[in-house]
Coordinates of C-alpha atoms in Angstrom, one line a residue:
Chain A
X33 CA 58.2 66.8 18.3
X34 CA 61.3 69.4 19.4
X35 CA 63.7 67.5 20.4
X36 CA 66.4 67.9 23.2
X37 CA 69.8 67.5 21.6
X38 CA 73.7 67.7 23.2
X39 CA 76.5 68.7 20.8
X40 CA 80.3 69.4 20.7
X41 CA 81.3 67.5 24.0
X42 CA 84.4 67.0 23.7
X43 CA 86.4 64.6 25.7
X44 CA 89.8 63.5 26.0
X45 CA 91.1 60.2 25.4
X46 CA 91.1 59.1 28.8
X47 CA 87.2 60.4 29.4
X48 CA 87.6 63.5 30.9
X49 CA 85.3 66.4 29.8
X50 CA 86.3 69.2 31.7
X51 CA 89.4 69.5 33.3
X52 CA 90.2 69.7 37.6
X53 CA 90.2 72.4 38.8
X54 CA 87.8 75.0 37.1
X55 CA 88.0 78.9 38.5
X56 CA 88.3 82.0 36.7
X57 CA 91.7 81.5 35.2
X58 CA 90.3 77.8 34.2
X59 CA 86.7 78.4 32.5
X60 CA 87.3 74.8 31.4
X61 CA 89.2 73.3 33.9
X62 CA 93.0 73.2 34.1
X63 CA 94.1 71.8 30.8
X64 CA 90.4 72.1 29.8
X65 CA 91.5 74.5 26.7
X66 CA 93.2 71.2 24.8
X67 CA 89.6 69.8 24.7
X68 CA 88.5 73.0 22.2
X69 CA 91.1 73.9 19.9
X70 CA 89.6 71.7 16.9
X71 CA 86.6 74.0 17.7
X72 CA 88.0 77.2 17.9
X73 CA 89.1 76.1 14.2
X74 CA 86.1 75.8 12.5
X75 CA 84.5 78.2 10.2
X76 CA 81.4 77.8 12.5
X77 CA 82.7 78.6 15.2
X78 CA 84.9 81.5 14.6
X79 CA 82.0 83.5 13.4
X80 CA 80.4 82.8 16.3
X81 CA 83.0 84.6 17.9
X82 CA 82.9 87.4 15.1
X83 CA 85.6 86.3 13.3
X84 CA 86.6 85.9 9.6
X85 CA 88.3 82.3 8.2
X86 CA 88.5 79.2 9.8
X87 CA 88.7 75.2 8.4
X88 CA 85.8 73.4 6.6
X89 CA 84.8 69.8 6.4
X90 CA 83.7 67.5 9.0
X91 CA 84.7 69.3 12.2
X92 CA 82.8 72.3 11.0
X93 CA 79.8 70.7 10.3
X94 CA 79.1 69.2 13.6
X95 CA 79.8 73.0 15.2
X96 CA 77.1 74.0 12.3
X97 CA 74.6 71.7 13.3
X98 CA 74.8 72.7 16.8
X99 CA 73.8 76.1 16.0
X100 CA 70.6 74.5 13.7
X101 CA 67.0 74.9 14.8
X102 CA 67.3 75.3 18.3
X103 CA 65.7 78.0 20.3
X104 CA 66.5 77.7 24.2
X105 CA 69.5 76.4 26.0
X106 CA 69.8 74.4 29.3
X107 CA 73.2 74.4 31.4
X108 CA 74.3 74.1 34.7
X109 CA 75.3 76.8 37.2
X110 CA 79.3 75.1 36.8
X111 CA 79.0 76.2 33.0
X112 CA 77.8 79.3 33.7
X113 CA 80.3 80.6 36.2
X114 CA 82.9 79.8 38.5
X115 CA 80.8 80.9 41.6
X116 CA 79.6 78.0 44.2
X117 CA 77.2 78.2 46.5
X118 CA 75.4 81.0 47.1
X119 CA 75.7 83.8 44.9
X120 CA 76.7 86.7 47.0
X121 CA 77.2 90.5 45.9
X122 CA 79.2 88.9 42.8
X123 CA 77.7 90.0 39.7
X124 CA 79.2 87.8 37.8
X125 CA 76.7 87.6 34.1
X126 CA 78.6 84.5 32.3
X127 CA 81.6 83.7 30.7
X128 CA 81.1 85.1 27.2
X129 CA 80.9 88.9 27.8
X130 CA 78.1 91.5 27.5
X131 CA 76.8 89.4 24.2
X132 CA 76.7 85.9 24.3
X133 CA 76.8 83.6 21.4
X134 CA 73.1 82.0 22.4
X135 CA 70.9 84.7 21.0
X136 CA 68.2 83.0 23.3
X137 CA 66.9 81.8 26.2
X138 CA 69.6 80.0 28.4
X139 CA 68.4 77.9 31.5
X140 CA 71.1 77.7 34.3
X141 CA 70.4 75.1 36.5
X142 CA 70.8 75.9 40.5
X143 CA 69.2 75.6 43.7
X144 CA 70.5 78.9 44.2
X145 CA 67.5 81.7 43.4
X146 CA 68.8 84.6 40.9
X147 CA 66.9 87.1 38.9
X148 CA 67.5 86.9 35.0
X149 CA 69.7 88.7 33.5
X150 CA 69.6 90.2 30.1
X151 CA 72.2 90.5 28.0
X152 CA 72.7 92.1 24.4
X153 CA 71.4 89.8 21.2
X154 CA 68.7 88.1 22.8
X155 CA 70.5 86.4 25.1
X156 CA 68.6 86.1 28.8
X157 CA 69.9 83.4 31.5
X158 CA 67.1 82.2 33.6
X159 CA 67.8 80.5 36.9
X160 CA 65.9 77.5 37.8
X161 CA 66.2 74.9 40.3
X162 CA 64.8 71.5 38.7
X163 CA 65.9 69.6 35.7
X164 CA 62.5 69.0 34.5
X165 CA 61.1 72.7 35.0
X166 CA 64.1 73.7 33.1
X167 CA 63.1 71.2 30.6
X168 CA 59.3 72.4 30.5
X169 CA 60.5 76.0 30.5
X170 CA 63.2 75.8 28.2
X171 CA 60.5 73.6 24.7
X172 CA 57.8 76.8 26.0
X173 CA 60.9 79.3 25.5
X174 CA 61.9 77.3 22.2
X175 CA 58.7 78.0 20.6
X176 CA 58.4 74.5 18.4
X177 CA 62.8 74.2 17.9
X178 CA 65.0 71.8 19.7
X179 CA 66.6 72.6 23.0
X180 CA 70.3 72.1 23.4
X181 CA 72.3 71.1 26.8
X182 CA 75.1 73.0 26.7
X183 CA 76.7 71.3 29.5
X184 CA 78.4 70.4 31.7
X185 CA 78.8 66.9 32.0
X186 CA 76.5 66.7 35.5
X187 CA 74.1 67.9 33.5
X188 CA 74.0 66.0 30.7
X189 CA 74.2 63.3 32.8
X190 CA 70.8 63.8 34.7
X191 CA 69.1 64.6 31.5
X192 CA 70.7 60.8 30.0
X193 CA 69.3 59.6 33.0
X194 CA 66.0 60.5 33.1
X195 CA 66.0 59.0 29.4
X196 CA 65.9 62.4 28.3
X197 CA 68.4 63.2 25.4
X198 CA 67.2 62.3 21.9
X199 CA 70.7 63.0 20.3
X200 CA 74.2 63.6 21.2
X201 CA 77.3 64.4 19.7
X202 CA 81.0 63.7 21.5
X203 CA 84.3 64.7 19.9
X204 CA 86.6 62.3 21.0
X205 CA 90.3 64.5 21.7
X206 CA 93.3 62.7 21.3
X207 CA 94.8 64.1 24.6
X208 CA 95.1 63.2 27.7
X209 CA 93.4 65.5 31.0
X210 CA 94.3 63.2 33.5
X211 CA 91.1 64.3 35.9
X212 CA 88.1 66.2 35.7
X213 CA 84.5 65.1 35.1
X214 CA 84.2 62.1 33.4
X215 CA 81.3 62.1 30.5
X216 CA 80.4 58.8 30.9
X217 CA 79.9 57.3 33.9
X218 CA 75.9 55.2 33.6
X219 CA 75.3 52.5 31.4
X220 CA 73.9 54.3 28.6
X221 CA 73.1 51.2 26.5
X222 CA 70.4 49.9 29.0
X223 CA 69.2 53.8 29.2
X224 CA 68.6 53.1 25.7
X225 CA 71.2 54.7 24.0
X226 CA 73.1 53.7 20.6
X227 CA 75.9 55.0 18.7
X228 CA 74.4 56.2 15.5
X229 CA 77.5 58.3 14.3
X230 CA 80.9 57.6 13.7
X231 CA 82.9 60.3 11.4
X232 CA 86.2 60.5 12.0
X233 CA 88.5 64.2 11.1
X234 CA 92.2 64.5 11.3
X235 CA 92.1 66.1 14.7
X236 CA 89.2 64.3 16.9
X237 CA 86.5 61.5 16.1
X238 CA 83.1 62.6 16.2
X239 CA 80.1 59.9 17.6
X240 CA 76.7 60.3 18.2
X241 CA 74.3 58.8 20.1
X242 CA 70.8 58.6 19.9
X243 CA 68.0 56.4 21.5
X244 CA 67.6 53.0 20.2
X245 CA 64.7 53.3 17.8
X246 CA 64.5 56.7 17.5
Chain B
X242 CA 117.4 49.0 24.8
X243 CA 114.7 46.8 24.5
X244 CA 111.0 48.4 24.6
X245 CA 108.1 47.3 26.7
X246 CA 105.3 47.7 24.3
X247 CA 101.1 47.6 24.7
X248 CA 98.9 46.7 21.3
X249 CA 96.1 47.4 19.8
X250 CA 94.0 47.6 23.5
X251 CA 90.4 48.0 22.1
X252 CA 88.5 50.8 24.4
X253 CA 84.4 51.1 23.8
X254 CA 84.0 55.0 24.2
X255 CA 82.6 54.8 27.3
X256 CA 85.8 53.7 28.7
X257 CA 85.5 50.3 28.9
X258 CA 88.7 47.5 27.8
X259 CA 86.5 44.6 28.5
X260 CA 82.9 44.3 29.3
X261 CA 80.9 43.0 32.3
X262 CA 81.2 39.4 34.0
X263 CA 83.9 37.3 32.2
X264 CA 83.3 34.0 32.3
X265 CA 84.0 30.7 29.7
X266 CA 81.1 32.1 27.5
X267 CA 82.7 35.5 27.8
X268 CA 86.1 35.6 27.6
X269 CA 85.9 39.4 26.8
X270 CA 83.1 40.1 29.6
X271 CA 79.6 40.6 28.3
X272 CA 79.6 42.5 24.9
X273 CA 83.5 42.6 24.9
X274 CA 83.3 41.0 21.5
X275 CA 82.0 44.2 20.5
X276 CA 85.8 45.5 21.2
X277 CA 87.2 43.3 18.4
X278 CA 85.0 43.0 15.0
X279 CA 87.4 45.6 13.4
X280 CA 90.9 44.0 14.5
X281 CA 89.1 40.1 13.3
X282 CA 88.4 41.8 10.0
X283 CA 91.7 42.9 9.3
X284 CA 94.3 40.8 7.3
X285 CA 97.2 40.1 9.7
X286 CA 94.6 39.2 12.9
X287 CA 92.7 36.5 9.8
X288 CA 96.5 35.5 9.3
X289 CA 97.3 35.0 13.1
X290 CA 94.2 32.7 13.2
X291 CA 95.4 30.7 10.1
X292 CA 92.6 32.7 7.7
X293 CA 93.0 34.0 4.2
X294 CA 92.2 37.2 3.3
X295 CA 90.9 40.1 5.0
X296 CA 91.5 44.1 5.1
X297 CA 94.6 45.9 4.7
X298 CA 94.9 49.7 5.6
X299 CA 95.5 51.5 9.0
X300 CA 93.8 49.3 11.1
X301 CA 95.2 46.3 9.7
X302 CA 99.1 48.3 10.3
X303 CA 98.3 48.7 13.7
X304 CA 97.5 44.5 14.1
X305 CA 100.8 44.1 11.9
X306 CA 103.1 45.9 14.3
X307 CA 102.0 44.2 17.6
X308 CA 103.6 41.2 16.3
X309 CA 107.0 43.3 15.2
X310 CA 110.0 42.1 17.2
X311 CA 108.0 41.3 20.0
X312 CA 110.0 38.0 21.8
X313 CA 108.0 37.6 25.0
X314 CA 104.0 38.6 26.2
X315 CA 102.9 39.5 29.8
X316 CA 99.1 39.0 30.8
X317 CA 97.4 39.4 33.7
X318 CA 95.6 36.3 34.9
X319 CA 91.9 37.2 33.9
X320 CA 93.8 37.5 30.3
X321 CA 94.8 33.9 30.7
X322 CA 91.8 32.3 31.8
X323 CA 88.3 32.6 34.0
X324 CA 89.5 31.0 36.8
X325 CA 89.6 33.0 40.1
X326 CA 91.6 32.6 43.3
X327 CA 93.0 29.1 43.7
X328 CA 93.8 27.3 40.4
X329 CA 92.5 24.0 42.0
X330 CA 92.3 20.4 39.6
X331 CA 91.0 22.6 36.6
X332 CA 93.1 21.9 33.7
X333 CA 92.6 25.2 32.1
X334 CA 95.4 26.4 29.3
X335 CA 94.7 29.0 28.2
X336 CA 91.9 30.5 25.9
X337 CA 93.6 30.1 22.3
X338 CA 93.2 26.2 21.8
X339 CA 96.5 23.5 21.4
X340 CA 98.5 26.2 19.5
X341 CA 98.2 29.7 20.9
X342 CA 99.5 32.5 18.5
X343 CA 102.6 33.5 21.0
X344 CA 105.0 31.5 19.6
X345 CA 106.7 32.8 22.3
X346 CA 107.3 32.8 25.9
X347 CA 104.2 34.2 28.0
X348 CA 104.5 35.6 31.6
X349 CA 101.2 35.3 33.3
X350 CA 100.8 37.5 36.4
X351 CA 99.2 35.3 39.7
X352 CA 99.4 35.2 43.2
X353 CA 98.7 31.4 43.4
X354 CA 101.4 29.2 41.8
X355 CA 101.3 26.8 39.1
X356 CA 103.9 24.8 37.1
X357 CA 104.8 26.4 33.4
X358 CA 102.4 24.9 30.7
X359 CA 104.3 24.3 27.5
X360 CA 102.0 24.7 24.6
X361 CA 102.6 23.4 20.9
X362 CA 104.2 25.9 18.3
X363 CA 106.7 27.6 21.0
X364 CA 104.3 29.1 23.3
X365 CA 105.3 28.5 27.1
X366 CA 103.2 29.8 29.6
X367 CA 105.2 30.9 32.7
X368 CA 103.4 32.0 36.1
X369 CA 104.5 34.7 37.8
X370 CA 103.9 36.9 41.0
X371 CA 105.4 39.8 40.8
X372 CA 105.5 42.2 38.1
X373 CA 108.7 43.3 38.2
X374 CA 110.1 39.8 38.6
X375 CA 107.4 39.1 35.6
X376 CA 108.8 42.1 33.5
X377 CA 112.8 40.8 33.9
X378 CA 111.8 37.1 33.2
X379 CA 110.4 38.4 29.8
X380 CA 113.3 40.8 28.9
X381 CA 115.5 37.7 29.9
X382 CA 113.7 35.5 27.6
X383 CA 112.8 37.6 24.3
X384 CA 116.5 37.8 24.2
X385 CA 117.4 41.7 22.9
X386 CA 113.5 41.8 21.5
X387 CA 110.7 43.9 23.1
X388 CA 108.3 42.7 25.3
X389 CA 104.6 43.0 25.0
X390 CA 101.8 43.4 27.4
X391 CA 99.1 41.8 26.1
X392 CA 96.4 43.1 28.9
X393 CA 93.6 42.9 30.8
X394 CA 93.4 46.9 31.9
X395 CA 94.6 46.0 35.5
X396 CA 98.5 44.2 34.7
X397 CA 98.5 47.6 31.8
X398 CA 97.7 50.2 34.7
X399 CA 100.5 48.2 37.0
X400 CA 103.4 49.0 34.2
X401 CA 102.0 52.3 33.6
X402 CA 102.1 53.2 37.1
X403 CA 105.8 52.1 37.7
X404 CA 106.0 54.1 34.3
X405 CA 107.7 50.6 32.5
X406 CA 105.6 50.9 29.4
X407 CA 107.1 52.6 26.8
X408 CA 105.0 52.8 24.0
X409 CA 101.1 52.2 23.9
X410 CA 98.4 51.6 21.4
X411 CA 94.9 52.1 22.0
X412 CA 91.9 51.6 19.9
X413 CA 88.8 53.9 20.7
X414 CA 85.8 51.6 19.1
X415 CA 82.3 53.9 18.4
X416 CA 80.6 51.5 20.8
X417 CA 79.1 51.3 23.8
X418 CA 79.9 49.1 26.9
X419 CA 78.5 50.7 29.9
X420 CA 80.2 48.4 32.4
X421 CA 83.4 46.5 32.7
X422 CA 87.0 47.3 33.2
X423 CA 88.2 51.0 32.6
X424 CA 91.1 51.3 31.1
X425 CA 92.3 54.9 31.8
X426 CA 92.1 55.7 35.9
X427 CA 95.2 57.2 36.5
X428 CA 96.8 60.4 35.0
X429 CA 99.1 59.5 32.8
X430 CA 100.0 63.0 31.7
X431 CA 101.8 63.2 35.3
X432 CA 103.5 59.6 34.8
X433 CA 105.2 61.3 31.5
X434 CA 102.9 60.4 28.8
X435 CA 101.8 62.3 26.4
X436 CA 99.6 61.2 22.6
X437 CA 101.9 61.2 20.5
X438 CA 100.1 59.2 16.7
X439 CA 96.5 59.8 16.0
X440 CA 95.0 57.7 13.1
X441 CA 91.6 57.3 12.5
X442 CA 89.9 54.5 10.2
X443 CA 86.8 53.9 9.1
X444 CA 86.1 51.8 12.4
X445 CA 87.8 53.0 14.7
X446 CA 90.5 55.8 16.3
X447 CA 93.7 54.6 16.7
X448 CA 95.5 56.7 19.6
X449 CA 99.3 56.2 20.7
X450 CA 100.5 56.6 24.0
X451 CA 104.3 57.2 25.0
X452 CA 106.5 58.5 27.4
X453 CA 107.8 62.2 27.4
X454 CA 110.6 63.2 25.5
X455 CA 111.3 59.0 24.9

């Protein structure tokens, strides 16, 4: 069975996920940036961005397993932009330029209608307006892989919910945000979860979750 | 200048510093001894509770220096016992037996009074209600030593607040709570703290708070 799977979350210390404040100038939120610097110094993830070197070990393997065997993504409309509400004459086509590093479907959750848009490298963002048609939609897109949630942490949140999530990964970011949106906020133990990794690196500690059983 | 210190708080990663519903069976909330199992399997807590043996290494540092120069404790009431509101004919002392492992004078923080309990081995518990008056009476008595804060969440977010505490440890434990007290809910970046150790173990994250520039 494909499974729907959530990685790289990072939060800070004091539970924050994204930081207040998020516009244009603040993809991630003011102070949002702190949450992704062990990221942005990975091997992994620096050729994602098309570039050469970057750190091994255990910070780039969980950025390398986000990137395994998964063939649509799901995210909501606050990840995908800065624009609320209706859309307008803003043509706004995502954060990550003319190519994006998804390379496949992407599902933006929003009760806002919107056309898709193509990109370049096989990346298309659909709009859709319920969390379970964008889960139907998204395993049809998939084709047999996994589906990732991208975020942000609303929408992981409805998928944990609904009982949803078969596996998720949180870096835990010594730092502290101060506000934001807080990742955890339901009692994910009597949702069924479990922690089912714990692998601390020198910068953050990584955990994952999964459902109890699984 | 004597320090006002916090130790080895244990914080499940969903946030929590205690779990659900304290009562006599659960002097930790429900689950809250989840919180614990690494600092009980460390060598100095074993020693504190008159045991032999146990683990040395990071975790078991941390334990070590909460009882460094450390000459008088501050708890909140739910710290000291399960009794709410009105302390009434109950002749509660105190969760940690005939010889609790202060050795010291402890300030307990209450609204309702109640005469100083002296216990055996040099523990004294005082009752207090205020915290600053609290905070002096300690400084007073540890005589040129720091003072400690030995919880719950609430009497640590007070001092915070006021911006007393000077230095803070925090233990981020790969488990899950999903209810209880949260021990981050202000922004302490804007009260002048900042993260300034970050040592992971096997078990758990060990983070350290302190105050800008201190």
């Amino acid at each position: 069975m494909p499974k729907l799977r959530v990685h790289s979350i990072a939060m800070s210390l004091d539970g924050y996920a994204a930081g207040p404040d998020q516009d244009r100038q603040h993809p991630l939120g003011v102070g949002g940036n702190r949450l992704h610097t062990w990221a942005f110094a990975t091997r992994s993830q620096r050729k994602m961005m098309g570039l050469d070197g970057g750190e091994t070990g255990p910070d780039d393997d969980f950025i390398a397993r986000g990137d395994e065997n998964i063939g649509a993504t799901i995210m909501g409309r606050n990840m995908f932009g800065p624009i609320r509400g209706d859309w307008g004459e803003d043509d706004w086509r995502g954060w990550w330029g003319p190519e994006p590093p998804y390379h496949h479907p992407v599902f933006v959750l929003t009760h806002h209608p919107h056309e898709p848009i193509e990109m370049e490298g096989g990346t298309t963002f659909h709009f859709v307006d319920d969390v379970g048609a964008a889960l139907e939609q998204a395993f049809a897109a998939a084709g047999g892989a996994d589906v990732r949630i991208g975020g942000g942490p609303a929408t992981i949140q409805q998928y944990l919910r609904a009982g949803l999530v078969d596996w998720m990964h949180v870096a835990v970011v010594p730092t502290l945000l101060g506000g934001g949106e807080r990742l955890f906020v339901d009692d994910l133990g009597s949702l069924g979860y479990e922690v089912v990794e714990h692998v601390p690196s020198a910068s953050v500690t990584h955990v994952a979750l999964a459902r109890k059983g699984a």
